[in-house]
Each structure stands twice: as structure tokens, then as C-alpha cells.
PDB file of C-alpha atoms in Angstrom:
ATOM      1  CA  UNK A  28     114.704  99.231 116.941  1.00 81.00           C
ATOM      2  CA  UNK A  29     118.231  99.919 116.142  1.00 90.00           C
ATOM      3  CA  UNK A  30     119.991 101.929 113.515  1.00 93.00           C
ATOM      4  CA  UNK A  31     121.183  98.690 111.396  1.00 93.00           C
ATOM      5  CA  UNK A  32     117.903  96.805 111.723  1.00 90.00           C
ATOM      6  CA  UNK A  33     116.132 100.574 110.702  1.00 91.00           C
ATOM      7  CA  UNK A  34     118.479 101.223 107.610  1.00 93.00           C
ATOM      8  CA  UNK A  35     117.793  97.543 106.593  1.00 91.00           C
ATOM      9  CA  UNK A  36     113.902  98.023 106.443  1.00 88.00           C
ATOM     10  CA  UNK A  37     114.603 101.654 104.758  1.00 90.00           C
ATOM     11  CA  UNK A  38     116.667 100.044 102.260  1.00 90.00           C
ATOM     12  CA  UNK A  39     114.165  97.490 101.678  1.00 83.00           C
ATOM     13  CA  UNK A  40     110.926  99.922 101.481  1.00 83.00           C
ATOM     14  CA  UNK A  41     112.875 101.844  98.745  1.00 86.00           C
ATOM     15  CA  UNK A  42     113.691  99.142  96.595  1.00 83.00           C
ATOM     16  CA  UNK A  43     109.920  98.188  96.496  1.00 73.00           C
ATOM     17  CA  UNK A  44     109.197 101.820  95.745  1.00 74.00           C
ATOM     18  CA  UNK A  45     111.188 101.491  92.743  1.00 79.00           C
ATOM     19  CA  UNK A  46     109.311  98.724  91.774  1.00 71.00           C
ATOM     20  CA  UNK A  47     111.228  95.846  92.681  1.00 80.00           C
ATOM     21  CA  UNK A  48     109.518  92.573  94.606  1.00 77.00           C
ATOM     22  CA  UNK A  49     111.381  91.434  97.460  1.00 82.00           C
ATOM     23  CA  UNK A  50     108.764  88.450  98.940  1.00 86.00           C
ATOM     24  CA  UNK A  51     110.083  85.143  99.457  1.00 91.00           C
ATOM     25  CA  UNK A  52     109.323  81.905 100.772  1.00 90.00           C
ATOM     26  CA  UNK A  53     112.962  81.023 102.099  1.00 94.00           C
ATOM     27  CA  UNK A  54     113.293  81.838 105.949  1.00 96.00           C
ATOM     28  CA  UNK A  55     116.855  83.015 106.582  1.00 95.00           C
ATOM     29  CA  UNK A  56     118.476  82.494 109.768  1.00 96.00           C
ATOM     30  CA  UNK A  57     117.840  85.893 111.469  1.00 96.00           C
ATOM     31  CA  UNK A  58     114.275  85.548 110.814  1.00 97.00           C
ATOM     32  CA  UNK A  59     114.405  81.988 112.695  1.00 97.00           C
ATOM     33  CA  UNK A  60     115.797  83.546 115.637  1.00 97.00           C
ATOM     34  CA  UNK A  61     113.047  86.406 115.414  1.00 97.00           C
ATOM     35  CA  UNK A  62     110.394  83.493 114.963  1.00 97.00           C
ATOM     36  CA  UNK A  63     112.242  82.241 118.462  1.00 97.00           C
ATOM     37  CA  UNK A  64     112.035  85.490 120.372  1.00 97.00           C
ATOM     38  CA  UNK A  65     108.359  85.360 119.468  1.00 97.00           C
ATOM     39  CA  UNK A  66     107.452  81.960 120.815  1.00 96.00           C
ATOM     40  CA  UNK A  67     109.368  82.964 123.909  1.00 95.00           C
ATOM     41  CA  UNK A  68     107.624  86.682 124.505  1.00 94.00           C
ATOM     42  CA  UNK A  69     103.995  85.244 123.926  1.00 93.00           C
ATOM     43  CA  UNK A  70     104.253  82.475 126.473  1.00 92.00           C
ATOM     44  CA  UNK A  71     105.297  83.066 130.300  1.00 88.00           C
ATOM     45  CA  UNK A  72     107.843  81.754 132.516  1.00 85.00           C
ATOM     46  CA  UNK A  73     105.220  79.436 134.193  1.00 82.00           C
ATOM     47  CA  UNK A  74     104.703  76.775 131.280  1.00 85.00           C
ATOM     48  CA  UNK A  75     107.146  78.095 128.655  1.00 91.00           C
ATOM     49  CA  UNK A  76     108.614  74.814 128.586  1.00 93.00           C
ATOM     50  CA  UNK A  77     105.567  72.865 128.404  1.00 93.00           C
ATOM     51  CA  UNK A  78     105.044  74.395 125.264  1.00 94.00           C
ATOM     52  CA  UNK A  79     108.251  74.025 123.578  1.00 96.00           C
ATOM     53  CA  UNK A  80     108.008  70.271 124.827  1.00 96.00           C
ATOM     54  CA  UNK A  81     104.435  70.062 123.375  1.00 96.00           C
ATOM     55  CA  UNK A  82     104.944  71.552 120.005  1.00 97.00           C
ATOM     56  CA  UNK A  83     107.696  68.836 119.826  1.00 97.00           C
ATOM     57  CA  UNK A  84     105.630  66.298 120.573  1.00 97.00           C
ATOM     58  CA  UNK A  85     102.803  67.853 118.273  1.00 97.00           C
ATOM     59  CA  UNK A  86     105.247  67.904 115.264  1.00 97.00           C
ATOM     60  CA  UNK A  87     106.814  64.649 116.124  1.00 96.00           C
ATOM     61  CA  UNK A  88     103.322  62.848 115.438  1.00 96.00           C
ATOM     62  CA  UNK A  89     101.808  64.992 112.806  1.00 95.00           C
ATOM     63  CA  UNK A  90     104.710  63.679 110.810  1.00 95.00           C
ATOM     64  CA  UNK A  91     105.234  60.569 111.823  1.00 96.00           C
ATOM     65  CA  UNK A  92     109.024  61.418 113.199  1.00 95.00           C
ATOM     66  CA  UNK A  93     110.674  59.732 115.970  1.00 93.00           C
ATOM     67  CA  UNK A  94     113.648  63.069 116.058  1.00 93.00           C
ATOM     68  CA  UNK A  95     113.255  66.255 113.968  1.00 96.00           C
ATOM     69  CA  UNK A  96     115.146  66.238 110.910  1.00 95.00           C
ATOM     70  CA  UNK A  97     117.266  69.039 110.253  1.00 93.00           C
ATOM     71  CA  UNK A  98     119.356  70.054 106.912  1.00 82.00           C
ATOM     72  CA  UNK A  99     122.268  67.957 106.205  1.00 79.00           C
ATOM     73  CA  UNK A 100     120.560  64.478 107.277  1.00 84.00           C
ATOM     74  CA  UNK A 101     121.137  65.543 110.974  1.00 92.00           C
ATOM     75  CA  UNK A 102     118.350  65.357 113.897  1.00 94.00           C
ATOM     76  CA  UNK A 103     117.207  67.455 116.825  1.00 94.00           C
ATOM     77  CA  UNK A 104     115.687  66.933 120.032  1.00 89.00           C
ATOM     78  CA  UNK A 105     114.881  70.664 121.057  1.00 94.00           C
ATOM     79  CA  UNK A 106     112.219  73.027 119.410  1.00 97.00           C
ATOM     80  CA  UNK A 107     114.377  75.746 119.044  1.00 96.00           C
ATOM     81  CA  UNK A 108     117.598  73.865 117.077  1.00 96.00           C
ATOM     82  CA  UNK A 109     114.841  72.451 114.728  1.00 97.00           C
ATOM     83  CA  UNK A 110     113.414  75.806 113.851  1.00 97.00           C
ATOM     84  CA  UNK A 111     116.611  77.124 113.687  1.00 96.00           C
ATOM     85  CA  UNK A 112     118.223  74.096 111.257  1.00 95.00           C
ATOM     86  CA  UNK A 113     115.235  72.973 109.851  1.00 96.00           C
ATOM     87  CA  UNK A 114     114.627  73.006 106.124  1.00 94.00           C
ATOM     88  CA  UNK A 115     112.167  75.959 105.150  1.00 95.00           C
ATOM     89  CA  UNK A 116     109.077  73.781 104.359  1.00 93.00           C
ATOM     90  CA  UNK A 117     108.787  72.889 107.683  1.00 95.00           C
ATOM     91  CA  UNK A 118     109.295  76.732 109.710  1.00 97.00           C
ATOM     92  CA  UNK A 119     105.413  76.953 108.880  1.00 96.00           C
ATOM     93  CA  UNK A 120     104.466  73.516 110.773  1.00 96.00           C
ATOM     94  CA  UNK A 121     106.797  74.685 113.413  1.00 97.00           C
ATOM     95  CA  UNK A 122     104.982  78.283 113.687  1.00 97.00           C
ATOM     96  CA  UNK A 123     101.912  76.416 113.823  1.00 97.00           C
ATOM     97  CA  UNK A 124     102.585  73.549 115.994  1.00 97.00           C
ATOM     98  CA  UNK A 125     103.747  76.356 119.024  1.00 97.00           C
ATOM     99  CA  UNK A 126     100.342  77.924 118.468  1.00 97.00           C
ATOM    100  CA  UNK A 127      98.638  74.992 119.139  1.00 96.00           C
ATOM    101  CA  UNK A 128     100.815  73.616 121.449  1.00 95.00           C
ATOM    102  CA  UNK A 129     100.055  77.240 123.378  1.00 94.00           C
ATOM    103  CA  UNK A 130      96.596  76.948 123.331  1.00 93.00           C
ATOM    104  CA  UNK A 131      96.111  73.343 124.377  1.00 92.00           C
ATOM    105  CA  UNK A 132      98.444  74.271 127.494  1.00 90.00           C
ATOM    106  CA  UNK A 133      96.551  77.107 128.222  1.00 87.00           C
ATOM    107  CA  UNK A 134      93.161  75.703 127.849  1.00 85.00           C
ATOM    108  CA  UNK A 135      94.348  72.745 130.239  1.00 80.00           C
ATOM    109  CA  UNK A 136      96.381  74.895 132.717  1.00 70.00           C
ATOM    110  CA  UNK A 137      93.429  78.204 133.044  1.00 61.00           C
ATOM    111  CA  UNK A 138      92.993  77.237 136.612  1.00 53.00           C
ATOM    112  CA  UNK A 139      95.842  78.397 137.759  1.00 58.00           C
ATOM    113  CA  UNK A 140      95.078  81.973 136.900  1.00 52.00           C
ATOM    114  CA  UNK A 141      98.243  83.529 135.014  1.00 64.00           C
ATOM    115  CA  UNK A 142      98.448  84.033 131.218  1.00 74.00           C
ATOM    116  CA  UNK A 143     100.290  80.850 129.945  1.00 85.00           C
ATOM    117  CA  UNK A 144      99.961  81.972 126.157  1.00 91.00           C
ATOM    118  CA  UNK A 145      99.085  85.225 124.989  1.00 92.00           C
ATOM    119  CA  UNK A 146      97.826  83.755 121.099  1.00 92.00           C
ATOM    120  CA  UNK A 147      97.142  87.633 119.805  1.00 92.00           C
ATOM    121  CA  UNK A 148     100.720  88.734 120.950  1.00 94.00           C
ATOM    122  CA  UNK A 149     102.271  85.255 119.147  1.00 96.00           C
ATOM    123  CA  UNK A 150     100.040  85.670 116.103  1.00 94.00           C
ATOM    124  CA  UNK A 151     101.093  89.485 115.938  1.00 94.00           C
ATOM    125  CA  UNK A 152     104.976  89.336 116.662  1.00 96.00           C
ATOM    126  CA  UNK A 153     104.990  86.395 113.954  1.00 96.00           C
ATOM    127  CA  UNK A 154     103.164  88.278 111.670  1.00 94.00           C
ATOM    128  CA  UNK A 155     105.306  91.682 112.182  1.00 94.00           C
ATOM    129  CA  UNK A 156     108.410  89.446 111.408  1.00 95.00           C
ATOM    130  CA  UNK A 157     106.992  88.201 108.370  1.00 94.00           C
ATOM    131  CA  UNK A 158     106.243  91.344 106.830  1.00 91.00           C
ATOM    132  CA  UNK A 159     109.242  93.298 107.919  1.00 92.00           C
ATOM    133  CA  UNK A 160     111.699  90.055 106.442  1.00 93.00           C
ATOM    134  CA  UNK A 161     108.873  90.016 103.331  1.00 91.00           C
ATOM    135  CA  UNK A 162     108.018  86.462 104.157  1.00 93.00           C
ATOM    136  CA  UNK A 163     104.959  85.401 101.685  1.00 91.00           C
ATOM    137  CA  UNK A 164     102.891  83.759 104.824  1.00 93.00           C
ATOM    138  CA  UNK A 165     100.627  85.323 107.369  1.00 92.00           C
ATOM    139  CA  UNK A 166      99.560  83.548 110.513  1.00 93.00           C
ATOM    140  CA  UNK A 167      95.834  83.633 110.668  1.00 90.00           C
ATOM    141  CA  UNK A 168      93.759  81.377 112.956  1.00 87.00           C
ATOM    142  CA  UNK A 169      96.684  79.660 113.881  1.00 91.00           C
ATOM    143  CA  UNK A 170      97.437  78.376 110.204  1.00 90.00           C
ATOM    144  CA  UNK A 171     100.288  80.012 108.236  1.00 92.00           C
ATOM    145  CA  UNK A 172      98.905  81.031 104.727  1.00 90.00           C
ATOM    146  CA  UNK A 173     101.141  81.575 101.926  1.00 87.00           C
ATOM    147  CA  UNK A 174      99.840  84.194  99.263  1.00 85.00           C
ATOM    148  CA  UNK A 175     101.220  84.930  96.056  1.00 80.00           C
ATOM    149  CA  UNK A 176     100.482  88.725  95.849  1.00 77.00           C
ATOM    150  CA  UNK A 177     100.417  90.786  98.903  1.00 79.00           C
ATOM    151  CA  UNK A 178      97.897  92.862  97.393  1.00 77.00           C
ATOM    152  CA  UNK A 179      95.414  89.939  96.687  1.00 82.00           C
ATOM    153  CA  UNK A 180      96.164  88.401 100.325  1.00 84.00           C
ATOM    154  CA  UNK A 181      95.177  91.480 101.924  1.00 82.00           C
ATOM    155  CA  UNK A 182      92.056  91.919 100.176  1.00 83.00           C
ATOM    156  CA  UNK A 183      90.795  88.086  99.713  1.00 86.00           C
ATOM    157  CA  UNK A 184      92.273  85.749 101.288  1.00 87.00           C
ATOM    158  CA  UNK A 185      92.506  87.163 104.670  1.00 85.00           C
ATOM    159  CA  UNK A 186      88.743  88.300 104.354  1.00 88.00           C
ATOM    160  CA  UNK A 187      88.082  84.861 103.692  1.00 86.00           C
ATOM    161  CA  UNK A 188      89.608  82.735 106.235  1.00 86.00           C
ATOM    162  CA  UNK A 189      88.451  85.457 108.670  1.00 85.00           C
ATOM    163  CA  UNK A 190      84.478  85.174 108.113  1.00 83.00           C
ATOM    164  CA  UNK A 191      84.643  81.529 107.403  1.00 85.00           C
ATOM    165  CA  UNK A 192      86.622  80.750 110.539  1.00 80.00           C
ATOM    166  CA  UNK A 193      84.195  82.851 113.058  1.00 74.00           C
ATOM    167  CA  UNK A 194      81.118  80.921 111.446  1.00 79.00           C
ATOM    168  CA  UNK A 195      80.152  77.315 112.827  1.00 85.00           C
ATOM    169  CA  UNK A 196      78.326  76.775 109.840  1.00 88.00           C
ATOM    170  CA  UNK A 197      81.139  77.265 107.419  1.00 88.00           C
ATOM    171  CA  UNK A 198      83.426  74.995 108.936  1.00 90.00           C
ATOM    172  CA  UNK A 199      83.518  72.838 105.966  1.00 92.00           C
ATOM    173  CA  UNK A 200      84.046  75.959 103.580  1.00 91.00           C
ATOM    174  CA  UNK A 201      86.752  76.841 106.015  1.00 90.00           C
ATOM    175  CA  UNK A 202      88.632  73.520 105.796  1.00 90.00           C
ATOM    176  CA  UNK A 203      88.137  73.396 102.319  1.00 91.00           C
ATOM    177  CA  UNK A 204      89.704  76.625 101.580  1.00 91.00           C
ATOM    178  CA  UNK A 205      92.645  75.722 103.965  1.00 88.00           C
ATOM    179  CA  UNK A 206      93.492  72.679 102.085  1.00 89.00           C
ATOM    180  CA  UNK A 207      93.417  74.429  98.780  1.00 89.00           C
ATOM    181  CA  UNK A 208      96.181  77.193 100.173  1.00 87.00           C
ATOM    182  CA  UNK A 209      97.979  73.916 101.412  1.00 83.00           C
ATOM    183  CA  UNK A 210      97.586  72.211  97.893  1.00 85.00           C
ATOM    184  CA  UNK A 211      98.913  75.298  96.429  1.00 82.00           C
ATOM    185  CA  UNK A 212     101.980  75.272  98.420  1.00 77.00           C
ATOM    186  CA  UNK A 213     102.963  71.600  97.619  1.00 76.00           C
ATOM    187  CA  UNK A 214     102.489  72.187  94.168  1.00 76.00           C
ATOM    188  CA  UNK A 215      99.418  70.778  93.481  1.00 83.00           C
ATOM    189  CA  UNK A 216      97.510  72.931  90.957  1.00 84.00           C
ATOM    190  CA  UNK A 217      94.876  70.882  90.097  1.00 85.00           C
ATOM    191  CA  UNK A 218      93.915  69.805  93.134  1.00 87.00           C
ATOM    192  CA  UNK A 219      94.032  73.258  94.681  1.00 88.00           C
ATOM    193  CA  UNK A 220      91.245  74.034  92.089  1.00 87.00           C
ATOM    194  CA  UNK A 221      89.149  71.414  92.923  1.00 88.00           C
ATOM    195  CA  UNK A 222      89.313  72.133  96.901  1.00 91.00           C
ATOM    196  CA  UNK A 223      88.854  75.636  96.053  1.00 90.00           C
ATOM    197  CA  UNK A 224      85.615  74.939  93.949  1.00 89.00           C
ATOM    198  CA  UNK A 225      84.685  72.761  96.794  1.00 91.00           C
ATOM    199  CA  UNK A 226      85.237  75.396  99.574  1.00 92.00           C
ATOM    200  CA  UNK A 227      82.544  77.479  97.404  1.00 90.00           C
ATOM    201  CA  UNK A 228      80.112  74.677  97.147  1.00 90.00           C
ATOM    202  CA  UNK A 229      80.215  74.109 100.759  1.00 92.00           C
ATOM    203  CA  UNK A 230      79.755  77.884 101.377  1.00 91.00           C
ATOM    204  CA  UNK A 231      76.048  78.056  99.469  1.00 91.00           C
ATOM    205  CA  UNK A 232      75.124  74.645 101.219  1.00 92.00           C
ATOM    206  CA  UNK A 233      75.903  76.466 104.288  1.00 92.00           C
ATOM    207  CA  UNK A 234      74.005  79.161 103.607  1.00 90.00           C
ATOM    208  CA  UNK A 235      70.758  77.234 102.730  1.00 91.00           C
ATOM    209  CA  UNK A 236      71.339  76.519  98.700  1.00 90.00           C
ATOM    210  CA  UNK A 237      70.285  73.183  97.479  1.00 90.00           C
ATOM    211  CA  UNK A 238      72.094  71.187  94.554  1.00 87.00           C
ATOM    212  CA  UNK A 239      74.713  69.001  94.168  1.00 84.00           C
ATOM    213  CA  UNK A 240      77.116  70.374  91.921  1.00 82.00           C
ATOM    214  CA  UNK A 241      77.904  73.857  91.555  1.00 80.00           C
ATOM    215  CA  UNK A 242      75.972  74.681  88.636  1.00 81.00           C
ATOM    216  CA  UNK A 243      72.487  74.131  90.796  1.00 86.00           C
ATOM    217  CA  UNK A 244      73.616  75.734  93.600  1.00 87.00           C
ATOM    218  CA  UNK A 245      74.373  78.773  91.836  1.00 83.00           C
ATOM    219  CA  UNK A 246      71.081  79.045  90.180  1.00 84.00           C
ATOM    220  CA  UNK A 247      69.409  78.217  93.676  1.00 88.00           C
ATOM    221  CA  UNK A 248      71.443  81.058  95.428  1.00 85.00           C
ATOM    222  CA  UNK A 249      69.791  83.542  92.938  1.00 83.00           C
ATOM    223  CA  UNK A 250      66.723  82.108  93.421  1.00 86.00           C
ATOM    224  CA  UNK A 251      67.352  83.056  97.408  1.00 85.00           C
ATOM    225  CA  UNK A 252      68.782  86.622  96.166  1.00 83.00           C
ATOM    226  CA  UNK A 253      72.633  85.754  97.583  1.00 83.00           C
ATOM    227  CA  UNK A 254      73.481  86.891  94.172  1.00 78.00           C
ATOM    228  CA  UNK A 255      72.366  89.442  91.697  1.00 73.00           C
ATOM    229  CA  UNK A 256      70.941  88.860  88.084  1.00 74.00           C
ATOM    230  CA  UNK A 257      73.743  90.741  87.031  1.00 73.00           C
ATOM    231  CA  UNK A 258      75.911  88.052  88.686  1.00 70.00           C
ATOM    232  CA  UNK A 259      74.792  85.423  86.423  1.00 70.00           C
ATOM    233  CA  UNK A 260      77.061  85.624  82.991  1.00 74.00           C
ATOM    234  CA  UNK A 261      80.477  85.321  85.471  1.00 70.00           C
ATOM    235  CA  UNK A 262      79.060  82.785  88.312  1.00 71.00           C
ATOM    236  CA  UNK A 263      77.481  80.458  84.563  1.00 72.00           C
ATOM    237  CA  UNK A 264      81.271  81.095  83.072  1.00 70.00           C
ATOM    238  CA  UNK A 265      82.766  80.205  86.799  1.00 68.00           C
ATOM    239  CA  UNK A 266      81.138  77.156  87.177  1.00 70.00           C
ATOM    240  CA  UNK A 267      81.595  75.946  83.217  1.00 69.00           C
ATOM    241  CA  UNK A 268      85.340  76.638  83.980  1.00 64.00           C
ATOM    242  CA  UNK A 269      85.460  74.225  87.555  1.00 65.00           C
ATOM    243  CA  UNK A 270      83.387  72.057  85.648  1.00 64.00           C
ATOM    244  CA  UNK A 271      85.988  71.519  83.128  1.00 61.00           C
ATOM    245  CA  UNK A 272      89.108  71.524  85.192  1.00 57.00           C
ATOM    246  CA  UNK A 273      87.362  68.514  87.195  1.00 56.00           C
ATOM    247  CA  UNK A 274      86.547  66.730  84.291  1.00 58.00           C
ATOM    248  CA  UNK A 275      90.097  67.210  82.793  1.00 52.00           C
ATOM    249  CA  UNK A 276      91.504  65.991  85.833  1.00 50.00           C
ATOM    250  CA  UNK A 277      89.114  62.956  86.232  1.00 49.00           C
ATOM    251  CA  UNK A 278      90.416  61.764  82.780  1.00 50.00           C
ATOM    252  CA  UNK A 279      93.802  62.046  83.417  1.00 46.00           C
ATOM    253  CA  UNK A 280      93.371  60.603  86.950  1.00 44.00           C
ATOM    254  CA  UNK A 281      95.313  61.875  90.464  1.00 47.00           C
ATOM    255  CA  UNK A 282      98.640  59.917  89.447  1.00 44.00           C
ATOM    256  CA  UNK A 283      99.067  61.724  86.171  1.00 45.00           C
ATOM    257  CA  UNK A 284     101.540  64.819  87.309  1.00 48.00           C
ATOM    258  CA  UNK A 285     100.822  67.102  84.761  1.00 49.00           C
ATOM    259  CA  UNK A 286      96.934  67.916  84.361  1.00 54.00           C
ATOM    260  CA  UNK A 287      97.461  71.510  82.716  1.00 68.00           C
ATOM    261  CA  UNK A 288      96.771  73.310  85.649  1.00 76.00           C
ATOM    262  CA  UNK A 289      99.368  75.785  86.775  1.00 82.00           C
ATOM    263  CA  UNK A 290      99.727  77.597  89.998  1.00 82.00           C
ATOM    264  CA  UNK A 291      98.565  80.608  87.991  1.00 83.00           C
ATOM    265  CA  UNK A 292      95.587  78.970  87.375  1.00 83.00           C
ATOM    266  CA  UNK A 293      95.198  77.547  90.744  1.00 85.00           C
ATOM    267  CA  UNK A 294      95.669  81.135  92.437  1.00 87.00           C
ATOM    268  CA  UNK A 295      93.143  83.006  90.255  1.00 85.00           C
ATOM    269  CA  UNK A 296      90.985  80.224  91.402  1.00 85.00           C
ATOM    270  CA  UNK A 297      91.545  80.985  94.778  1.00 88.00           C
ATOM    271  CA  UNK A 298      91.293  84.532  94.842  1.00 87.00           C
ATOM    272  CA  UNK A 299      88.411  84.361  92.680  1.00 86.00           C
ATOM    273  CA  UNK A 300      86.419  81.720  94.656  1.00 87.00           C
ATOM    274  CA  UNK A 301      87.446  83.782  97.742  1.00 89.00           C
ATOM    275  CA  UNK A 302      86.244  86.913  96.855  1.00 87.00           C
ATOM    276  CA  UNK A 303      82.669  85.371  95.732  1.00 86.00           C
ATOM    277  CA  UNK A 304      82.872  83.425  99.392  1.00 87.00           C
ATOM    278  CA  UNK A 305      83.195  86.691 101.192  1.00 86.00           C
ATOM    279  CA  UNK A 306      80.637  88.395  99.690  1.00 83.00           C
ATOM    280  CA  UNK A 307      78.106  85.240 100.249  1.00 84.00           C
ATOM    281  CA  UNK A 308      79.671  85.337 103.864  1.00 78.00           C
ATOM    282  CA  UNK A 309      78.911  89.028 104.259  1.00 76.00           C
ATOM    283  CA  UNK A 310      75.486  88.992 102.894  1.00 66.00           C
ATOM    284  CA  UNK A 311      74.219  86.234 104.754  1.00 56.00           C
ATOM    285  CA  UNK A 312      75.129  88.040 107.872  1.00 50.00           C
ATOM    286  CA  UNK A 313      72.894  91.141 107.010  1.00 46.00           C
TER     287      UNK A 313
END
């Protein structure tokens, strides 16, 4: 790392030490260039072009695009030009698309015996760039996960996703939790709360608890000693709060754009439920 970059990072650290929050979801031009180098460094010379081409195809298929749109009502063909000029909301998708493309190409060409895509190196480089540039995302298990608080993200969200992603029993719970994070990023706080609750329900079901709603499932969890007796007041309150949120949303309907839930409400639900999931998942592994 050279002088100017070192000075920039030192300045950021000093500003944060003075209490200034620098985290953002805006991807500057320099960050985008660094992410492109991470893509190049994570792939071998043999199949790099193939990975880039497949990443473009995956983006087109997922979004229903013929060409890749960038700002100013313009279109581009290649992955690099897209990453450099697309709207901020598409940068996380581009990072994920490259990860998925790398895995697919590596799996299809594994017989050749050379390293086509180093997912650990790619993820490590992407996360280093995001952290240094204070972009409030982290690449976890191939998915760009947004966060509101770095501390809560490190203490709750990352452990929850890691535990869920590492246990095949909890696949449905992982999908629901990922969906909750996606809904928050899209500004759908009420949907995020519902999906977070579903993640907890799916976790309890996967761990052998019985019941068709969260309340009975929590009772079953206590009977199975997955939750301690002193957890009862809190988990009962949580169940009632989620039932209230679900009932309120059902009464207003999905078409109603203002259900009363705020992003802060959604982040609270995701953090609290994530902490409970971590505790349950860890306990189930002895």
C-alpha cells in the first residue's frame, strides 16, 4: 500500500475515533475499480474471460435484461464497463454474479487440474475493499449482506448466516433470513420483519420443535430444553410482537405502502432474531 492510500485510511480511522460515522452504501468510482481487480485476482488466466462472460449472462437472466443498463439511460456489453458505471443498487448483484460464475466455471472445468476460481481469495479481497472504503456490505457465502451497525453485524448477522449456511437442516431458515436482509435493503421493513420471524420458525422446526406458529414452537423449544426457563418472558414478548406485526400487515394488505414498520424496527427484529438463532443453532450442535 502506497503513501496516499495509507494517508487516506489513517484519516478515516482518526475521524472515526473522533466519533464520526463514515459507513455508506454508495460505491465510488475508486471502490468499483478495486472490486474489478478483486475479480481479476480471484481467477486464473485460463478461464478468466469465461467467468466474466458467465457473470454477464447471469445478470441478464436474473434481471431480465438484453443488455446491461448503466446510468444515463445507456447500455454496455461487458462486466467491467457495467461494474464501473451501473447504479449503486446493482454493484452488490455484480459482485455476487461474479462469485456464482466463478463457482460454476470451476465446477465445470475442474478436470483440467488448475485453479480457475479462488473463492476464498475473492471474498477476502472484496471484504477488505468494502471495509477499507467503509461500504456497509459484507460478502458472506457468496451473498452481499447489508448492515446498519458494524458491531451488530459482526456479533449477530455474520454468525447467524455462517451457522445457517453450514447446516443443511437449516436451508429454509437461511433463505428466510437472507430474504429479510434483502427486504430491508429494498426498503420493505414490514416484509423484513415477517421474513425474520419465518427464519426463526424454520430454525425451530428444523431442530425438531412442534407447532404451526411461533408461540407453540417456542413452547416446544422450552420443553426440549433448547431454551432455558428464564428465557420465557422475553420469547413470549417476542412472539406477541411478531404476531402483532403480522396481524397489522395482514389488515393493511401488501399493497399498503406504509404499514407503520420502520427500517429501525426491521433491523431490531433481524438482530434480535439472529441472536436467538445463533444460540439455538450452537446449542443444537452440543
